[in-house]
Short mmCIF file of C-alpha atoms and ligand atoms in Angstrom, two decimals:
data_model
loop_
_atom_site.label_atom_id
_atom_site.label_comp_id
_atom_site.label_asym_id
_atom_site.label_seq_id
_atom_site.Cartn_x
_atom_site.Cartn_y
_atom_site.Cartn_z
CA UNK A 1 29.66 -6.64 -63.00
CA UNK A 2 30.92 -5.25 -60.35
CA UNK A 3 33.75 -7.07 -57.75
CA UNK A 4 35.15 -7.54 -55.45
CA UNK A 5 37.67 -10.42 -53.12
CA UNK A 6 39.10 -9.89 -49.50
CA UNK A 7 40.96 -12.41 -46.69
CA UNK A 8 39.89 -13.05 -43.69
CA UNK A 9 41.67 -14.18 -40.04
CA UNK A 10 40.77 -17.03 -37.94
CA UNK A 11 40.39 -16.15 -34.36
CA UNK A 12 41.15 -18.76 -31.46
CA UNK A 13 38.93 -17.96 -27.98
CA UNK A 14 40.96 -17.23 -25.05
CA UNK A 15 37.52 -16.45 -22.67
CA UNK A 16 34.71 -19.57 -24.96
CA UNK A 17 31.86 -18.51 -26.35
CA UNK A 18 29.40 -22.29 -25.37
CA UNK A 19 25.98 -20.90 -24.98
CA UNK A 20 22.78 -19.22 -26.80
CA UNK A 21 20.09 -16.52 -25.28
CA UNK A 22 18.62 -16.93 -29.08
CA UNK A 23 18.89 -19.91 -31.31
CA UNK A 24 17.79 -17.37 -33.88
CA UNK A 25 19.81 -14.05 -34.10
CA UNK A 26 22.81 -15.91 -32.56
CA UNK A 27 23.38 -14.28 -29.17
CA UNK A 28 25.39 -15.64 -26.75
CA UNK A 29 25.17 -16.62 -22.63
CA UNK A 30 28.42 -14.41 -22.28
CA UNK A 31 30.97 -12.46 -23.24
CA UNK A 32 34.25 -14.00 -24.73
CA UNK A 33 37.61 -12.59 -26.19
CA UNK A 34 40.44 -14.17 -28.75
CA UNK A 35 43.20 -13.48 -30.32
CA UNK A 36 43.75 -12.12 -33.67
CA UNK A 37 45.70 -15.06 -35.77
CA UNK A 38 48.29 -14.29 -38.77
CA UNK A 39 46.12 -13.97 -42.20
CA UNK A 40 49.71 -15.63 -43.42
CA UNK A 41 49.12 -19.10 -42.08
CA UNK A 42 45.03 -19.17 -42.25
CA UNK A 43 42.82 -17.00 -43.65
CA UNK A 44 39.53 -17.52 -45.33
CA UNK A 45 39.48 -16.54 -48.68
CA UNK A 46 35.89 -14.86 -50.94
CA UNK A 47 35.15 -13.12 -53.94
CA UNK A 48 31.95 -11.79 -54.60
CA UNK A 49 30.39 -10.12 -57.94
CA UNK A 50 26.67 -9.27 -58.74
CA UNK A 51 25.23 -8.10 -62.36
CA UNK A 52 22.44 -7.09 -63.40
CA UNK A 53 21.54 -10.69 -65.95
CA UNK A 54 22.32 -13.30 -62.37
CA UNK A 55 19.45 -14.79 -62.12
CA UNK A 56 19.81 -16.71 -58.36
CA UNK A 57 22.68 -16.02 -55.33
CA UNK A 58 25.39 -18.78 -55.33
CA UNK A 59 27.43 -19.59 -54.45
CA UNK A 60 31.02 -22.16 -53.80
CA UNK A 61 32.79 -23.04 -51.24
CA UNK A 62 36.65 -24.94 -51.75
CA UNK A 63 34.99 -25.70 -56.15
CA UNK A 64 32.10 -27.55 -54.23
CA UNK A 65 28.64 -25.93 -54.65
CA UNK A 66 26.31 -25.39 -52.29
CA UNK A 67 23.19 -24.12 -51.56
CA UNK A 68 22.66 -20.00 -50.45
CA UNK A 69 19.13 -19.79 -50.84
CA UNK A 70 17.53 -22.54 -48.98
CA UNK A 71 21.56 -21.42 -46.25
CA UNK A 72 18.67 -18.84 -43.33
CA UNK A 73 22.81 -18.73 -41.73
CA UNK A 74 24.25 -16.83 -45.58
CA UNK A 75 20.88 -15.74 -45.94
CA UNK A 76 20.98 -13.66 -42.85
CA UNK A 77 24.34 -12.23 -43.61
CA UNK A 78 23.36 -11.07 -46.93
CA UNK A 79 20.01 -9.40 -46.10
CA UNK A 80 21.77 -8.18 -43.03
CA UNK A 81 24.49 -6.57 -45.01
CA UNK A 82 22.14 -5.00 -48.03
CA UNK A 83 20.14 -3.17 -45.51
CA UNK A 84 22.91 -1.54 -43.26
CA UNK A 85 23.66 -0.32 -46.85
CA UNK A 86 20.17 1.28 -47.80
CA UNK A 87 20.70 2.93 -44.41
CA UNK A 88 23.62 4.11 -44.71
CA UNK A 89 23.08 5.15 -49.08
CA UNK A 90 25.04 3.28 -50.33
CA UNK A 91 23.60 2.08 -53.61
CA UNK A 92 27.34 1.79 -55.59
CA UNK A 93 26.25 -1.97 -56.35
CA UNK A 94 22.13 -2.71 -57.55
CA UNK A 95 20.54 -3.57 -54.36
CA UNK A 96 18.34 -6.15 -56.30
CA UNK A 97 20.92 -7.52 -58.16
CA UNK A 98 21.93 -11.27 -57.59
CA UNK A 99 25.19 -11.93 -56.33
CA UNK A 100 27.92 -15.15 -56.99
CA UNK A 101 30.56 -16.39 -54.05
CA UNK A 102 33.33 -18.02 -53.68
CA UNK A 103 35.50 -19.06 -50.93
CA UNK A 104 38.63 -20.90 -50.15
CA UNK A 105 40.08 -21.05 -47.04
CA UNK A 106 43.44 -21.71 -46.58
CA UNK A 107 43.43 -25.03 -44.31
CA UNK A 108 42.47 -27.73 -44.08
CA UNK A 109 38.84 -27.99 -43.59
CA UNK A 110 40.05 -31.26 -41.58
CA UNK A 111 41.20 -30.27 -39.02
CA UNK A 112 38.81 -28.77 -37.12
CA UNK A 113 40.11 -25.22 -36.79
CA UNK A 114 37.80 -22.72 -36.97
CA UNK A 115 36.53 -22.33 -40.11
CA UNK A 116 33.10 -20.82 -39.86
CA UNK A 117 34.58 -17.59 -38.21
CA UNK A 118 36.93 -17.44 -41.03
CA UNK A 119 34.33 -18.19 -43.43
CA UNK A 120 30.42 -16.28 -42.98
CA UNK A 121 32.86 -12.97 -41.27
CA UNK A 122 34.98 -12.25 -44.57
CA UNK A 123 31.79 -13.04 -46.37
CA UNK A 124 30.59 -10.26 -44.70
CA UNK A 125 33.44 -8.79 -45.13
CA UNK A 126 33.34 -8.68 -48.93
CA UNK A 127 29.54 -7.80 -48.91
CA UNK A 128 30.51 -4.51 -46.79
CA UNK A 129 33.08 -3.82 -49.24
CA UNK A 130 31.60 -5.10 -52.58
CA UNK A 131 27.82 -2.21 -51.04
CA UNK A 132 30.75 0.18 -50.26
CA UNK A 133 29.46 0.76 -45.97
CA UNK A 134 31.38 1.02 -43.44
CA UNK A 135 33.72 -1.42 -41.17
CA UNK A 136 32.60 -1.30 -37.93
CA UNK A 137 30.33 -2.88 -34.85
CA UNK A 138 27.28 -2.66 -36.21
CA UNK A 139 28.39 -4.76 -39.59
CA UNK A 140 29.93 -7.31 -36.48
CA UNK A 141 26.49 -7.52 -35.59
CA UNK A 142 25.78 -9.32 -39.12
CA UNK A 143 29.07 -11.83 -38.80
CA UNK A 144 27.71 -12.53 -35.40
CA UNK A 145 24.62 -14.35 -36.86
CA UNK A 146 26.63 -16.61 -39.81
CA UNK A 147 28.28 -17.95 -37.13
CA UNK A 148 28.46 -16.83 -33.32
CA UNK A 149 32.55 -17.05 -33.03
CA UNK A 150 32.14 -14.88 -36.57
CA UNK A 151 31.90 -11.21 -35.39
CA UNK A 152 35.48 -11.34 -33.92
CA UNK A 153 37.68 -12.29 -36.61
CA UNK A 154 36.33 -8.38 -38.09
CA UNK A 155 39.51 -7.59 -36.31
CA UNK A 156 43.13 -7.70 -36.19
CA UNK A 157 44.39 -8.80 -32.10
CA UNK A 158 43.00 -9.54 -29.21
CA UNK A 159 38.97 -9.07 -29.67
CA UNK A 160 36.06 -9.15 -27.21
CA UNK A 161 32.64 -10.04 -27.99
CA UNK A 162 29.16 -8.13 -26.13
CA UNK A 163 27.31 -10.81 -25.56
CA UNK A 164 24.40 -7.82 -25.31
CA UNK A 165 21.24 -7.43 -23.02
CA UNK A 166 18.94 -6.32 -25.31
CA UNK A 167 16.59 -8.72 -26.89
CA UNK A 168 16.85 -7.33 -30.95
CA UNK A 169 20.91 -7.69 -30.42
CA UNK A 170 21.52 -4.87 -31.12
CA UNK A 171 24.53 -4.32 -28.93
CA UNK A 172 26.23 -7.92 -28.52
CA UNK A 173 29.37 -6.76 -30.86
CA UNK A 174 32.33 -7.44 -31.50
CA UNK A 175 34.59 -4.18 -30.09
CA UNK A 176 38.83 -4.21 -30.48
CA UNK A 177 40.99 -4.63 -26.98
CA UNK A 178 43.89 -4.06 -29.03
CA UNK A 179 45.71 -4.08 -32.22
CA UNK A 180 48.40 -6.58 -33.11
CA UNK A 181 50.79 -4.33 -32.50
CA UNK A 182 49.81 -4.18 -28.70
CA UNK A 183 51.90 -7.31 -28.25
CA UNK A 184 53.32 -8.65 -31.20
CA UNK A 185 55.74 -11.28 -29.94
CA UNK A 186 52.69 -12.80 -29.16
CA UNK A 187 52.67 -16.28 -31.11
CA UNK A 188 51.05 -19.21 -31.37
CA UNK A 189 51.31 -23.24 -31.93
CA UNK A 190 48.46 -25.68 -33.21
CA UNK A 191 49.06 -29.06 -32.75
CA UNK A 192 46.85 -30.81 -35.02
CA UNK A 193 46.03 -34.49 -33.74
CA UNK A 194 44.62 -37.58 -35.21
CA UNK A 195 41.58 -37.73 -34.12
CA UNK A 196 39.02 -40.35 -36.13
CA UNK A 197 36.56 -39.60 -33.93
CA UNK A 198 32.31 -37.46 -35.05
CA UNK A 199 32.46 -34.73 -33.27
CA UNK A 200 28.58 -33.33 -32.22
CA UNK A 201 28.90 -29.76 -34.07
CA UNK A 202 29.32 -26.78 -31.81
CA UNK A 203 26.14 -25.42 -32.70
CA UNK A 204 24.74 -28.33 -31.69
CA UNK A 205 27.05 -28.80 -28.58
CA UNK A 206 26.44 -25.65 -26.79
CA UNK A 207 22.78 -26.20 -27.42
CA UNK A 208 22.33 -29.34 -25.71
CA UNK A 209 25.03 -27.79 -22.93
CA UNK A 210 22.17 -24.87 -22.59
CA UNK A 211 19.20 -27.69 -21.66
CA UNK A 212 21.27 -29.48 -19.98
CA UNK A 213 24.29 -28.43 -17.79
CA UNK A 214 23.12 -27.23 -13.93
CA UNK A 215 27.29 -25.87 -14.45
CA UNK A 216 26.56 -23.58 -17.83
CA UNK A 217 24.77 -20.59 -15.45
CA UNK A 218 26.97 -20.08 -12.42
CA UNK A 219 30.43 -20.05 -15.33
CA UNK A 220 28.25 -17.40 -17.82
CA UNK A 221 27.11 -15.38 -14.63
CA UNK A 222 29.68 -15.13 -12.01
CA UNK A 223 33.21 -17.36 -14.34
CA UNK A 224 33.12 -14.78 -16.70
CA UNK A 225 32.45 -12.06 -15.92
CA UNK A 226 34.99 -12.31 -14.25
CA UNK A 227 37.71 -13.95 -16.14
CA UNK A 228 37.03 -11.02 -18.98
CA UNK A 229 37.83 -7.78 -17.42
CA UNK A 230 40.64 -9.92 -15.78
CA UNK A 231 41.95 -11.47 -19.17
CA UNK A 232 41.11 -8.11 -20.59
CA UNK A 233 43.74 -6.68 -17.54
CA UNK A 234 46.48 -9.56 -18.35
CA UNK A 235 46.72 -8.43 -22.01
CA UNK A 236 46.51 -4.61 -20.99
CA UNK A 237 49.71 -5.43 -18.71
CA UNK A 238 51.41 -7.58 -21.32
CA UNK A 239 51.34 -10.24 -17.90
CA UNK A 240 51.72 -13.49 -20.12
CA UNK A 241 51.59 -15.27 -16.35
CA UNK A 242 48.77 -14.03 -15.63
CA UNK A 243 47.25 -14.49 -19.61
CA UNK A 244 48.60 -17.82 -18.98
CA UNK A 245 47.03 -19.48 -15.93
CA UNK A 246 43.61 -17.82 -17.63
CA UNK A 247 43.56 -19.22 -20.95
CA UNK A 248 44.07 -22.94 -19.58
CA UNK A 249 41.24 -22.54 -16.59
CA UNK A 250 38.23 -21.26 -19.18
CA UNK A 251 39.67 -23.88 -21.55
CA UNK A 252 39.55 -26.84 -18.91
CA UNK A 253 36.28 -25.47 -17.64
CA UNK A 254 34.78 -25.14 -21.34
CA UNK A 255 35.20 -28.38 -21.57
CA UNK A 256 34.00 -29.10 -18.27
CA UNK A 257 30.68 -27.96 -18.85
CA UNK A 258 31.09 -29.65 -22.64
CA UNK A 259 31.30 -33.00 -19.54
CA UNK A 260 28.62 -31.70 -17.62
CA UNK A 261 25.93 -32.05 -20.71
CA UNK A 262 23.97 -34.90 -20.72
CA UNK A 263 24.41 -36.83 -23.01
CA UNK A 264 28.07 -35.09 -22.40
CA UNK A 265 30.08 -33.99 -25.42
CA UNK A 266 33.15 -35.58 -25.21
CA UNK A 267 35.98 -32.99 -27.80
CA UNK A 268 39.70 -33.55 -26.15
CA UNK A 269 40.89 -37.01 -26.91
CA UNK A 270 43.97 -39.32 -24.97
CA UNK A 271 46.45 -36.75 -26.73
CA UNK A 272 44.99 -33.43 -26.22
CA UNK A 273 44.78 -34.29 -21.94
CA UNK A 274 48.50 -35.67 -22.49
CA UNK A 275 49.10 -32.33 -24.17
CA UNK A 276 48.15 -30.35 -20.79
CA UNK A 277 50.17 -32.64 -19.29
CA UNK A 278 53.50 -31.85 -21.19
CA UNK A 279 52.38 -27.75 -20.79
CA UNK A 280 52.64 -27.88 -17.46
CA UNK A 281 55.07 -30.82 -16.45
CA UNK A 282 57.02 -27.65 -19.30
CA UNK A 283 55.43 -24.62 -17.43
CA UNK A 284 57.56 -26.86 -13.87
CA UNK A 285 60.44 -27.45 -15.67
CA UNK A 286 61.06 -23.71 -16.90
CA UNK A 287 59.87 -21.90 -13.54
CA UNK A 288 57.05 -19.72 -15.16
CA UNK A 289 53.98 -20.47 -17.20
CA UNK A 290 56.12 -19.57 -20.60
CA UNK A 291 52.77 -21.62 -22.01
CA UNK A 292 49.13 -21.80 -22.35
CA UNK A 293 47.17 -24.35 -24.27
CA UNK A 294 44.00 -24.52 -25.53
CA UNK A 295 41.41 -26.65 -27.20
CA UNK A 296 37.53 -25.63 -29.07
CA UNK A 297 35.11 -28.30 -30.21
CA UNK A 298 37.76 -31.08 -31.38
CA UNK A 299 41.18 -32.60 -30.17
CA UNK A 300 43.63 -29.74 -31.52
CA UNK A 301 45.77 -28.34 -28.99
CA UNK A 302 46.48 -24.11 -29.72
CA UNK A 303 49.74 -23.73 -27.49
CA UNK A 304 50.11 -19.66 -26.96
CA UNK A 305 53.60 -18.53 -26.15
CA UNK A 306 55.70 -15.56 -27.12
CA UNK A 307 58.51 -15.81 -29.81
CA UNK A 308 61.88 -15.84 -27.57
CA UNK A 309 59.86 -19.09 -26.15
CA UNK A 310 59.49 -20.57 -29.25
CA UNK A 311 62.88 -22.47 -29.99
CA UNK A 312 62.26 -24.17 -26.98
CA UNK A 313 58.78 -24.75 -26.35
CA UNK A 314 59.00 -27.10 -29.96
CA UNK A 315 62.66 -28.66 -28.86
CA UNK A 316 60.75 -30.34 -26.03
CA UNK A 317 57.68 -30.75 -27.70
CA UNK A 318 59.94 -32.94 -30.41
CA UNK A 319 60.98 -34.42 -26.68
CA UNK A 320 57.85 -35.68 -25.39
CA UNK A 321 55.70 -36.05 -28.80
CA UNK A 322 59.17 -37.40 -31.13
CA UNK A 323 57.80 -37.48 -35.32
CA UNK A 324 59.60 -39.14 -38.28
CA UNK A 325 58.25 -36.31 -40.18
CA UNK A 326 60.83 -33.83 -38.55
CA UNK A 327 62.83 -31.84 -40.04
CA UNK A 328 60.08 -30.96 -43.17
CA UNK A 329 58.13 -28.61 -43.94
CA UNK A 330 55.47 -30.28 -43.89
CA UNK A 331 55.43 -31.19 -40.37
CA UNK A 332 56.24 -26.99 -39.70
CA UNK A 333 53.96 -25.62 -41.54
CA UNK A 334 53.80 -21.58 -41.62
CA UNK A 335 56.35 -19.30 -39.73
CA UNK A 336 59.42 -21.51 -40.14
CA UNK A 337 62.21 -22.04 -36.57
CA UNK A 338 65.97 -22.26 -37.73
CA UNK A 339 67.46 -25.33 -36.73
CA UNK A 340 63.98 -26.55 -35.30
CA UNK A 341 64.90 -31.23 -35.29
CA UNK A 342 68.54 -30.55 -34.87
CA UNK A 343 68.54 -30.86 -30.95
CA UNK A 344 70.52 -27.54 -30.53
CA UNK A 345 68.23 -26.48 -28.35
CA UNK A 346 69.06 -26.01 -24.63
CA UNK A 347 66.14 -27.57 -22.66
CA UNK A 348 66.51 -27.45 -19.14
CA UNK A 349 67.46 -30.39 -17.37
CA UNK A 350 64.21 -31.35 -15.86
CA UNK A 351 63.09 -31.50 -18.23
CA UNK A 352 64.49 -34.84 -19.13
CA UNK A 353 62.46 -36.51 -16.63
CA UNK A 354 61.36 -39.05 -16.66
CA UNK A 355 57.79 -38.27 -15.35
CA UNK A 356 58.07 -35.43 -17.90
CA UNK A 357 58.56 -37.88 -20.61
CA UNK A 358 56.27 -40.28 -19.75
CA UNK A 359 55.65 -42.80 -22.31
CA UNK A 360 53.66 -41.92 -25.78
CA UNK A 361 53.51 -43.37 -29.03
CA UNK A 362 55.77 -41.25 -32.14
CA UNK A 363 53.63 -39.39 -34.24
CA UNK A 364 50.61 -38.84 -32.25
CA UNK A 365 51.09 -35.78 -33.47
CA UNK A 366 49.70 -34.93 -38.10
CA UNK A 367 51.66 -31.13 -37.62
CA UNK A 368 52.04 -27.67 -36.07
CA UNK A 369 50.86 -24.69 -38.12
CA UNK A 370 53.02 -22.08 -36.72
CA UNK A 371 51.47 -18.74 -36.35
CA UNK A 372 51.48 -15.17 -34.70
CA UNK A 373 48.74 -12.03 -33.81
CA UNK A 374 47.32 -10.72 -36.75
CA UNK A 375 45.23 -8.07 -38.46
CA UNK A 376 41.64 -7.83 -39.55
CA UNK A 377 40.46 -8.96 -42.88
CA UNK A 378 41.54 -6.93 -45.62
CA UNK A 379 41.04 -6.01 -49.71
CA UNK A 380 42.66 -8.32 -52.57
CA UNK A 381 43.59 -6.42 -56.00
CA UNK A 382 41.37 -7.95 -58.67
CA UNK A 383 43.82 -10.10 -60.13
CA UNK A 384 43.54 -12.48 -56.87
CA UNK A 385 40.14 -13.04 -58.05
CA UNK A 386 38.26 -16.88 -58.03
CA UNK A 387 35.42 -15.25 -60.04
CA UNK A 388 35.36 -15.24 -63.80
CA UNK A 389 33.10 -13.87 -65.75
CA UNK A 390 31.57 -14.77 -62.38
CA UNK A 391 31.66 -18.00 -61.73
CA UNK A 392 34.82 -20.60 -60.30
CA UNK A 393 38.11 -20.89 -61.32
CA UNK A 394 39.00 -24.43 -61.28
CA UNK A 395 42.30 -23.68 -60.79
CA UNK A 396 42.96 -22.05 -57.69
C1 DP6 B 401 34.17 -23.51 -29.56
O1 DP6 B 401 31.28 -19.60 -33.07
O2 DP6 B 401 31.26 -21.45 -34.41
O3 DP6 B 401 35.76 -22.01 -30.92
O4 DP6 B 401 27.55 -19.73 -33.30
O5 DP6 B 401 26.71 -21.61 -32.97
O6 DP6 B 401 28.08 -20.88 -34.88
P1 DP6 B 401 28.01 -21.34 -34.07
O7 DP6 B 401 29.04 -21.24 -32.63
P2 DP6 B 401 30.62 -21.07 -33.31
O8 DP6 B 401 30.55 -21.70 -31.93
C2 DP6 B 401 32.18 -21.23 -31.44
C3 DP6 B 401 32.35 -21.82 -30.70
C4 DP6 B 401 34.31 -22.69 -29.64
C5 DP6 B 401 34.34 -21.31 -28.94
C6 DP6 B 401 34.55 -20.08 -29.68
O9 DP6 B 401 34.86 -19.61 -30.32
O10 DP6 B 401 34.48 -18.51 -28.71
#
């Protein structure tokens, strides 16, 4: 039996992918740029075994068996990697042997955090390792067919997904803009917001946007091409000010498109909007753009901030969004910050202005994940396997 185990990171888009020109091949209407997050705090982990005695392709997701052969996206990923294996003459594992796949996320899927991107990237990367084929742009085009944003999780650092122009999608691939070492002090705080409302899934939301939004084509044709160039330059120059402004504007425009969809898709809630106001007030008080927000198809905020500014930003968050769980590790998860919650951090005097501290109720944030820029997927040793003799290890 051949078995391989790998992990793949989450990525958060700065310039959002929203809208497809081809639903089946998952070809987007515009380029997007993301940052890959460190896998220590958040990642998907996948084990794949292949053996001649396996009767069917099977998959277990977070311990539960899921239908595999009826799932077009999963099958397209499996077939796509096998096709590349044939083209590469890679015969490490016979291609007619069935596969058993177990996959888990080390972060709550319920938090609505980019789990499909890490999951499909991990599936495709692990299959590539199993069959012994290289990790390259062609492979990102396979991951894209699992979930669009997954193609960006095959690389670390900052990554651009080029929409491409060809009908077969062969030029719709992800490329690394810079590696994580280029901007190693780039950190992120994910503010997980309590929310019970049911959201329109991304796939449906963007489908409806393409058919009903009058603004989306302007975004794809005019705004995004300019923004991707400007953001790439800001990243290359490590210009946080421009980086922050472009990121916040693009998040706002994505949600404007969601609202321009008919019927509208409402992803942010009152707490999300309150975080937006907070970030602008904070930047104003500190006299420069030190924090940048972005929101995906849900209410949680991702705040980009340089490492040296994390303690002050966290102290300001606690002032504006007081939480009884502070300073526990259940509240601040991931990278720990010394003295968090001890009020030692000096805050600019303007931060205590009444305007800044608009009346908010306590405990509106569930928890915060503190993480940073990270590498692409990697293979783990055999003792990390999620499968034993082809069946999932229930205790993991
Ligand atoms: C708002 O990649 O989940 O996170 O391709 O239909 O699977 P499908 O959609 P998905 O959409 C992600 C949308 C987004 C923006 C982004 O990550 O660029």
